[in-house]
Each structure stands twice: as structure tokens, then as C-alpha cells.
Tab-separated table of C-alpha atoms and ligand atoms in Angstrom:
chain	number	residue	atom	x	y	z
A	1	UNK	CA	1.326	-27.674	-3.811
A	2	UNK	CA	1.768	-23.885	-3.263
A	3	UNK	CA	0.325	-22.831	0.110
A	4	UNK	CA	-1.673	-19.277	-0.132
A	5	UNK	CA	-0.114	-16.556	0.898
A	6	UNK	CA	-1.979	-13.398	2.094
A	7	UNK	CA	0.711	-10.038	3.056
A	8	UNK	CA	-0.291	-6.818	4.932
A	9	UNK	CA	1.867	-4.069	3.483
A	10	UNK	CA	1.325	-1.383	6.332
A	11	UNK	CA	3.893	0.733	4.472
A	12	UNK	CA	4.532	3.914	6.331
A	13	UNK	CA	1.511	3.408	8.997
A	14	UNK	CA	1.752	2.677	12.259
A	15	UNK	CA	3.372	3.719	15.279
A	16	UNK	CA	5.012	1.005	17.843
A	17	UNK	CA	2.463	0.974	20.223
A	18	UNK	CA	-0.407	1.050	17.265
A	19	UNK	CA	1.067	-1.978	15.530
A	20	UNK	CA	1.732	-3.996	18.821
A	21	UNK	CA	-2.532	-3.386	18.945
A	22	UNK	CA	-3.072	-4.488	15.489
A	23	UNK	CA	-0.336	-7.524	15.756
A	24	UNK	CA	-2.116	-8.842	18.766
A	25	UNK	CA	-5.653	-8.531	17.787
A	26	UNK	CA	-4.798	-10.379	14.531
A	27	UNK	CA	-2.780	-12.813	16.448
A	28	UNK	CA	-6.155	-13.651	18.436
A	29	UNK	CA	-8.690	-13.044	15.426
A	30	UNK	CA	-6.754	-16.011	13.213
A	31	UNK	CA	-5.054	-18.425	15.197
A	32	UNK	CA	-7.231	-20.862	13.765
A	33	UNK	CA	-5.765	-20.337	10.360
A	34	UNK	CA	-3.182	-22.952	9.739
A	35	UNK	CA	-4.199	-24.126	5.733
A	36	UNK	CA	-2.630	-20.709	4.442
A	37	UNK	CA	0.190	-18.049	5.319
A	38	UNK	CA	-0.123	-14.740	6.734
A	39	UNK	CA	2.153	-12.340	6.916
A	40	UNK	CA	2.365	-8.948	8.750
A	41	UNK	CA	4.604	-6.405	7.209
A	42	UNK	CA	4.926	-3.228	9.609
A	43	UNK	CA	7.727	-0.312	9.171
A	44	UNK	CA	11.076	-1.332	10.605
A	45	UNK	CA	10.357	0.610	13.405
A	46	UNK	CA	7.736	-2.007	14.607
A	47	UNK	CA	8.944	-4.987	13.643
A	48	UNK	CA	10.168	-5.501	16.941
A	49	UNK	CA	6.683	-4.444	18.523
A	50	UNK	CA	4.765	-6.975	15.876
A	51	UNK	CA	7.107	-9.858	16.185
A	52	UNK	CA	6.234	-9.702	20.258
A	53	UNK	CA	2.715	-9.259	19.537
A	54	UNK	CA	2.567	-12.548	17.188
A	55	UNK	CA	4.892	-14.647	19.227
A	56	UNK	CA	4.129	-18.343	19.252
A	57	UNK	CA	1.116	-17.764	16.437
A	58	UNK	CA	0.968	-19.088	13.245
A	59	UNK	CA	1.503	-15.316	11.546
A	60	UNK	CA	4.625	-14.334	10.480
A	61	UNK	CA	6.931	-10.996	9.981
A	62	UNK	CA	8.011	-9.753	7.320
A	63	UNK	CA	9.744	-5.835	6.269
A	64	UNK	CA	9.016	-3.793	3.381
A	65	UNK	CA	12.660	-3.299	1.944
A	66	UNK	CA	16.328	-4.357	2.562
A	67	UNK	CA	19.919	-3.153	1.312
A	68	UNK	CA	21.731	-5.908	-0.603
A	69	UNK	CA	24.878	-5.617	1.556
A	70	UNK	CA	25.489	-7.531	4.572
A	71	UNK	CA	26.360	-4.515	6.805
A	72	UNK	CA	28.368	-0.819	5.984
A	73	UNK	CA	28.508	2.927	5.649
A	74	UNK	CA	24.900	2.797	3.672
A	75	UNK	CA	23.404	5.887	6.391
A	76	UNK	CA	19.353	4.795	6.744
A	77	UNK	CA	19.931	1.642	5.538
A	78	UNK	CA	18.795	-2.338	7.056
A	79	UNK	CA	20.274	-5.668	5.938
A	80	UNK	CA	18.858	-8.864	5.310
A	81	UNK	CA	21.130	-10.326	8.450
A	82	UNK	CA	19.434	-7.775	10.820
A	83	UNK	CA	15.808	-8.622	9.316
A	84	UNK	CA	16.692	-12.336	10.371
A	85	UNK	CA	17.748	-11.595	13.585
A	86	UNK	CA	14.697	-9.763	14.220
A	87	UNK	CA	12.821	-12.496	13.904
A	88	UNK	CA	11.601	-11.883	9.861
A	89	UNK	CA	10.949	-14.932	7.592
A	90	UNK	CA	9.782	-12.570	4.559
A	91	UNK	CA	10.665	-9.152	2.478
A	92	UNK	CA	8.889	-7.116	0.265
A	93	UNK	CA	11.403	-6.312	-2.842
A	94	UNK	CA	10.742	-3.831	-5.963
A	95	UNK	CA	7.617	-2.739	-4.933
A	96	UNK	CA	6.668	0.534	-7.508
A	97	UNK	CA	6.456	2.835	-4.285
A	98	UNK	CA	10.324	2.316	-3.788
A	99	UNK	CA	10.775	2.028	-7.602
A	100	UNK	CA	8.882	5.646	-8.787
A	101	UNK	CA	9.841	7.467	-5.394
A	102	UNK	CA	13.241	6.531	-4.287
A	103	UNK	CA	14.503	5.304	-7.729
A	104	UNK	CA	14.814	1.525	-7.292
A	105	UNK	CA	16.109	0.109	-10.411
A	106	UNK	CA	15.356	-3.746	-11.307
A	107	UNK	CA	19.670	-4.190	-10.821
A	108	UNK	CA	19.001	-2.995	-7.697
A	109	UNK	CA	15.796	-5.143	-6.755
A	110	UNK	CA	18.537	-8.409	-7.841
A	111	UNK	CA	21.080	-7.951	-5.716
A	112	UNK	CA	18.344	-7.593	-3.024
A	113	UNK	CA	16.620	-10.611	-4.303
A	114	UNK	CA	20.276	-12.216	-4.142
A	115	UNK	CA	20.736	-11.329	-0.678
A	116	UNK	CA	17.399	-11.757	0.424
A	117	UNK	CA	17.551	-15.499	-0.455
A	118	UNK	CA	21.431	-16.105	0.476
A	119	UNK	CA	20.356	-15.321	3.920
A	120	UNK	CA	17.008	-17.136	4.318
A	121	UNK	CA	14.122	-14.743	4.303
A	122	UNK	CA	11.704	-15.062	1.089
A	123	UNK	CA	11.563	-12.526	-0.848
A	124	UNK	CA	7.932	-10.999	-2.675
A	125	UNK	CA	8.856	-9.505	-5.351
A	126	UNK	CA	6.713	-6.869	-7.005
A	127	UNK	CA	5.903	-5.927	-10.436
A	128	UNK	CA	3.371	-4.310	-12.315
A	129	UNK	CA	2.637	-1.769	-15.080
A	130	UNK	CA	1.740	2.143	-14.732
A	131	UNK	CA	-1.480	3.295	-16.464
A	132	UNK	CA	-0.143	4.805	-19.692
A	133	UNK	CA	1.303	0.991	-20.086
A	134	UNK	CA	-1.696	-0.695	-19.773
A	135	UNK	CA	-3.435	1.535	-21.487
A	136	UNK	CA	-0.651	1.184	-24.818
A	137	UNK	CA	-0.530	-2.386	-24.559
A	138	UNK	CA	2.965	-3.152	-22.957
A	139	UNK	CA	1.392	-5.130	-19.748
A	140	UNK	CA	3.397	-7.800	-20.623
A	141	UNK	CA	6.659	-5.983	-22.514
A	142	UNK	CA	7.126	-4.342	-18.702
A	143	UNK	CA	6.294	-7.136	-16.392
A	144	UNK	CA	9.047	-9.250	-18.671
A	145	UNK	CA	11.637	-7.129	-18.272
A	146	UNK	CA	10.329	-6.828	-14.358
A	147	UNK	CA	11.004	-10.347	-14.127
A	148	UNK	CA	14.264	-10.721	-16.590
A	149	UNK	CA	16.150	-8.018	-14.662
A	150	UNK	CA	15.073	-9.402	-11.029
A	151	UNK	CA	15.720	-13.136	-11.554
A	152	UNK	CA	19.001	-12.405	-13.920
A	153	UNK	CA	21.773	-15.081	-12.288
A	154	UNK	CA	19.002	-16.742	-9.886
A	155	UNK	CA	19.312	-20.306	-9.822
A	156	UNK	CA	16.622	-22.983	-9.856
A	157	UNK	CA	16.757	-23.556	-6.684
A	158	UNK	CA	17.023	-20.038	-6.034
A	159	UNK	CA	14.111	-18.810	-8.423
A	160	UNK	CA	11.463	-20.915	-6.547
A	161	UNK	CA	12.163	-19.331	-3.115
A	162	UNK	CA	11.009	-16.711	-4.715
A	163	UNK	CA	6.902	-15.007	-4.161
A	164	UNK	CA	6.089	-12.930	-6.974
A	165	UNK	CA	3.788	-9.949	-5.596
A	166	UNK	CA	1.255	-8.826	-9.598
A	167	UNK	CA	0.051	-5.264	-8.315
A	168	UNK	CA	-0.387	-3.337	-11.456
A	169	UNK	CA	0.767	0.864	-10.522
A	170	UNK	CA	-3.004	1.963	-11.365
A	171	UNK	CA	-4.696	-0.380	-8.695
A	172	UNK	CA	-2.237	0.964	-5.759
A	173	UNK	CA	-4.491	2.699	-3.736
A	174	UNK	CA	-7.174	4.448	-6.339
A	175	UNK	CA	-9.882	2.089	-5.493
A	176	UNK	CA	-9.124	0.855	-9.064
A	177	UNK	CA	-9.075	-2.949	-9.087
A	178	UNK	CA	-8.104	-5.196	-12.161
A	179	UNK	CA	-11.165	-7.207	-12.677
A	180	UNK	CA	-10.062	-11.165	-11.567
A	181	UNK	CA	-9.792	-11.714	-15.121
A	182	UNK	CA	-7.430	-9.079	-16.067
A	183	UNK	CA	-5.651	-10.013	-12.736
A	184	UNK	CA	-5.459	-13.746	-13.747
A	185	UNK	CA	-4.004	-13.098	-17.229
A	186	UNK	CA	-1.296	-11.258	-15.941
A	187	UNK	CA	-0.415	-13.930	-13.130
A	188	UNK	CA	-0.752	-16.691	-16.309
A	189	UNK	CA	1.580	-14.744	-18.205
A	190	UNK	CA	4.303	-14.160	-15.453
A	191	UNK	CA	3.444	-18.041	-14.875
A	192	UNK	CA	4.754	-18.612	-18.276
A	193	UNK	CA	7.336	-16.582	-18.392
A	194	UNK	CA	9.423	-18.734	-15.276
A	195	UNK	CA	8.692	-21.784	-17.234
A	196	UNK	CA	10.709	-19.904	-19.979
A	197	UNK	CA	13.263	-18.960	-17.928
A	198	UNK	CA	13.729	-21.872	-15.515
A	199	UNK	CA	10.863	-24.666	-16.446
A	200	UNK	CA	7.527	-25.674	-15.771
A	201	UNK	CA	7.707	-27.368	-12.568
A	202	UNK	CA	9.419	-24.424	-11.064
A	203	UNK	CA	7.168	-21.980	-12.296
A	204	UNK	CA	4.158	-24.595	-10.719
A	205	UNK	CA	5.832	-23.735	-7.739
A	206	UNK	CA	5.946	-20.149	-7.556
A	207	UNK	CA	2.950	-18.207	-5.434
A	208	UNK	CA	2.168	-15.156	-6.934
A	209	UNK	CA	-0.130	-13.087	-4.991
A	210	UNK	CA	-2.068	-10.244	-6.524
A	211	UNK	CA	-2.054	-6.387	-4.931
A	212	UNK	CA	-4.209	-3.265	-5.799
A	213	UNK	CA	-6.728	-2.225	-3.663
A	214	UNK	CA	-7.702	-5.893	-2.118
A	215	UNK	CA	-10.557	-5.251	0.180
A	216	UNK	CA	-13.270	-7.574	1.432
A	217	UNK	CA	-15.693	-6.990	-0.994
A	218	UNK	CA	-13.403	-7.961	-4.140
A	219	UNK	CA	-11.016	-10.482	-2.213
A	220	UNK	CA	-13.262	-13.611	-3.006
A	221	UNK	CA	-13.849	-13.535	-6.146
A	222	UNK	CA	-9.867	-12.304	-7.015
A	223	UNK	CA	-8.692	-14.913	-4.954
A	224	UNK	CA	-10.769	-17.437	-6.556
A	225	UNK	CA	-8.987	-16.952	-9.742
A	226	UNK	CA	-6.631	-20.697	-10.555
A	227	UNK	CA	-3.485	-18.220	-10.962
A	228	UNK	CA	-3.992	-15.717	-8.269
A	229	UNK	CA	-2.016	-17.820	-5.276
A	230	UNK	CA	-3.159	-14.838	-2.253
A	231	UNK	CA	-2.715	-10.954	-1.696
A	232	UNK	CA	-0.677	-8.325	-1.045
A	233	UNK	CA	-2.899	-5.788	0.703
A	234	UNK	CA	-2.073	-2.527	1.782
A	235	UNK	CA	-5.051	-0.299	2.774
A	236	UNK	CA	-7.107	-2.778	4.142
A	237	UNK	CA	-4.438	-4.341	5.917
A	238	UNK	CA	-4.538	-1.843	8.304
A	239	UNK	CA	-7.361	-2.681	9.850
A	240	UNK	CA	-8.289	-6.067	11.589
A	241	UNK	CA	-11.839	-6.720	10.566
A	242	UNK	CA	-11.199	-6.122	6.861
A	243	UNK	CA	-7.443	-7.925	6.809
A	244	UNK	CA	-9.612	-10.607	8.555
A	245	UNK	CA	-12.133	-10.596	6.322
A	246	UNK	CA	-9.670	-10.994	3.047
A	247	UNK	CA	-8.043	-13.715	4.841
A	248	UNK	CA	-11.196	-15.742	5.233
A	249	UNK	CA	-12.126	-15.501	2.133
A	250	UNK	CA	-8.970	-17.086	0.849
A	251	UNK	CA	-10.592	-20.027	3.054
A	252	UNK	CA	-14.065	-19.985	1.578
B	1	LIG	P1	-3.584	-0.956	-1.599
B	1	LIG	O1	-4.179	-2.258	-1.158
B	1	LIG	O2	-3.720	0.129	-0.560
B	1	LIG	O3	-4.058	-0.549	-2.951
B	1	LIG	O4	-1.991	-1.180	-1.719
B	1	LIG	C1	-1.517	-2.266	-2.429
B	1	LIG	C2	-0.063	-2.384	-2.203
B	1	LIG	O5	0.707	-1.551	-2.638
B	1	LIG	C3	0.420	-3.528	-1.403
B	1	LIG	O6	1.794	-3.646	-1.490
């Protein structure tokens, strides 16, 4: 049974004192939640801040990227051993903000993936297609070679550790949302695609959450798609009333 997962990407919001606020309220607004996981994901400079402000809840921390090397002379750069230490049970890998603006190649997104699951903190991995590839047809042809190149020389064992994060390019914070049936094809698809590469009952297994402008008012009915396993929200994660909100409706 896969247990729902629903992620707050704060991405570059936030300063320490802001997402101490934030990590507390939501600490008090869902500690009844227990059937599904939440995870906060502030910048690196909060973790700290967020991981005080949850302690002893049933939220948990999570970062937005890694290096794939335990430690070194990688200026600017965090490992997957100092994520742990912090206190981090999950890391968002290959997400297309780090792919289109800091050149993160699906090689690169492996070895993090590797890393990432050597050292115990799951992974959510994200793929997705830009406009002009939805729009010519190659959904699929791109979130394939997403997956190929990100689980090449993962094991079984490995490969369902991993949470795979849909969140198509277009959707990232236009307002655009696929419609939960566009959503749900997609999630089928990459479904199918682990049973290819590993088999079925892994690929059962596997959460994979959909992102794209998730807010309250299209979180129910996404979420009540049979494929669609949770959320990765950014926008609305920033805020406790609507994060709440998309949570609850996961419970509905
Ligand atoms: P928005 O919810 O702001 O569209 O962002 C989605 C996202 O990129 C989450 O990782």
C-alpha cells in the first residue's frame, strides 16, 4: 500500500525566522494527520529553523537539491551526509528549475539519486515535459528518457525507494494545470514504464505525486485521480491555510 505523500517546495522563499513561523503553524494546524506524509521542503538555509519548528510532529524535512559526493572542494555545494545529519528524511532531485537554469543533466540527477538512496534519505524525483513537447506529442518520448537516464544502474530494491515527482514545465507556476486526466495519463504511463524496467510489483509500489500549480481549488479532484499518489506544491505551499487546505483534501 503506498502511503500519500503531499511536498511543499518553498524553493527560494523564506527567510529563517519566516520559515520557523510557517514550520510551526503547520506543525499545530496538522498534527492530527497521521494516514498520509507531509513533507516541508525549505532552502538549506532553514532547514535547521524548520526541523526545530516540527520537532516531535508527524511532518517531516526534506531539501530541494544535493551534490552526489560525500564531501569535497565542490564551493556552494551540500551532501546527502550533511542533509541526514540535519535531521532530513527526503530530497527533491531533477526538478526542471535546476535542470533549465543551472544545467542539471539526467547523469547528473543519477548519481544524486545514487547517493541520495546509499545514504538513506528518499529521493522525489522530478520529470516533466516543456510546452513545445506537449504540444508536438513527445510527453511520453521525454518523460522515458527522464526516467531511463535517472534510474540507469538502480536496483530493485533501490528503484522503489524511489518518489517520482510528474510536474509537467508548463504547469510550474503559470496557473496552468493539467486537467486530472491529462495528469493521470502521464502518472499511468511512468507507472508502466517501472514495470518495464524493474516489474509490476515494484512499480505498484512507487508514489508518484503530481506538481504544477496545486492549489486548493484543483487539489481534490487531482488527487482523486487512482494514479496521482499526492503533490508536490510550490506556490501554495507557502502559505498555511492553502498547504492545509491541499493536505485535507488528500483526506477527503
Ligand atoms: P507551483 O505549485 O508554484 O506551480 O510549483 C510547482 C513546483 O515546481 C513544485 O516543485
Amino acid at each position: 500500500m503506498r502511503i500519500p505523500i503531499i511536498a511543499g517546495n518553498w524553493k527560494m522563499y523564506k527567510n529563517e525566522a519566516e520559515a520557523f513561523e510557517l514550520g510551526a503553524e503547520l506543525k499545530k494546524r496538522l498534527e492530527d494527520v497521521v494516514s498520509l506524509k507531509i513533507v516541508l521542503c525549505p532552502p538549506f538555509t532553514a532547514l535547521f529553523s524548520v526541523k526545530k519548528a516540527i520537532e516531535g510532529s508527524n511532518l517531516f524535512l526534506g531539501a530541494q537539491n544535493m551534490h552526489w559526493e560525500d564531501q569535497g572542494a565542490y564551493t556552494g555545494e551540500i551532501s546527502a551526509k550533511m542533509l541526514m545529519s540535519l535531521g532530513c528524511s527526503f530530497v527533491i532531485l531533477g526538478h526542471s528549475e535546476r535542470r533549465i537554469h543551472f544545467g542539471e543533466t539526467n547523469e547528473m540527477t543519477n548519481k544524486k539519486l545514487k547517493k541520495a538512496i546509499e545514504i538513506g534519505l528518499s529521493p522525489i524525483l522530478c520529470v516533466g515535459e516543456k510546452l513545445e513537447q506537449r504540444e508536438t506529442e513527445k510527453t511520453e518520448e521525454v518523460v522515458e528518457k527522464q526516467l531511463e537516464g535517472a534510474f540507469e544502474g538502480l536496483k530493485e530494491i533501490e528503484a522503489e525507494k524511489v518518489v517520482i515527482a510528474y510536474e509537467p514545465v508548463w504547469a510550474i507556476g503559470t496557473g496552468k494545470t493539467a486537467t486530472p486526466k491529462q495528469a493521470n495519463e502521464v502518472h499511468r504511463f511512468i507507472r508502466e514504464k517501472l514495470g518495464l524496467l524493474y516489474k509490476d510489483e515494484i512499480a505498484e509500489k512507487v508514489n508518484i505525486l503530481y506538481g504544477g500549480s496545486v492549489k486548493p481549488e484543483n487539489s481534490n479532484e487531482l488527487l482523486s485521480e487512482p494514479d496521482i499518489d499526492g503533490a508536490l506544491v510550490g506556490g501554495a505551499s507557502l502559505k498555511a491555510d492553502s498547504f492545509e487546505k491541499i493536505v485535507r483534501s488528500k483526506l477527503s
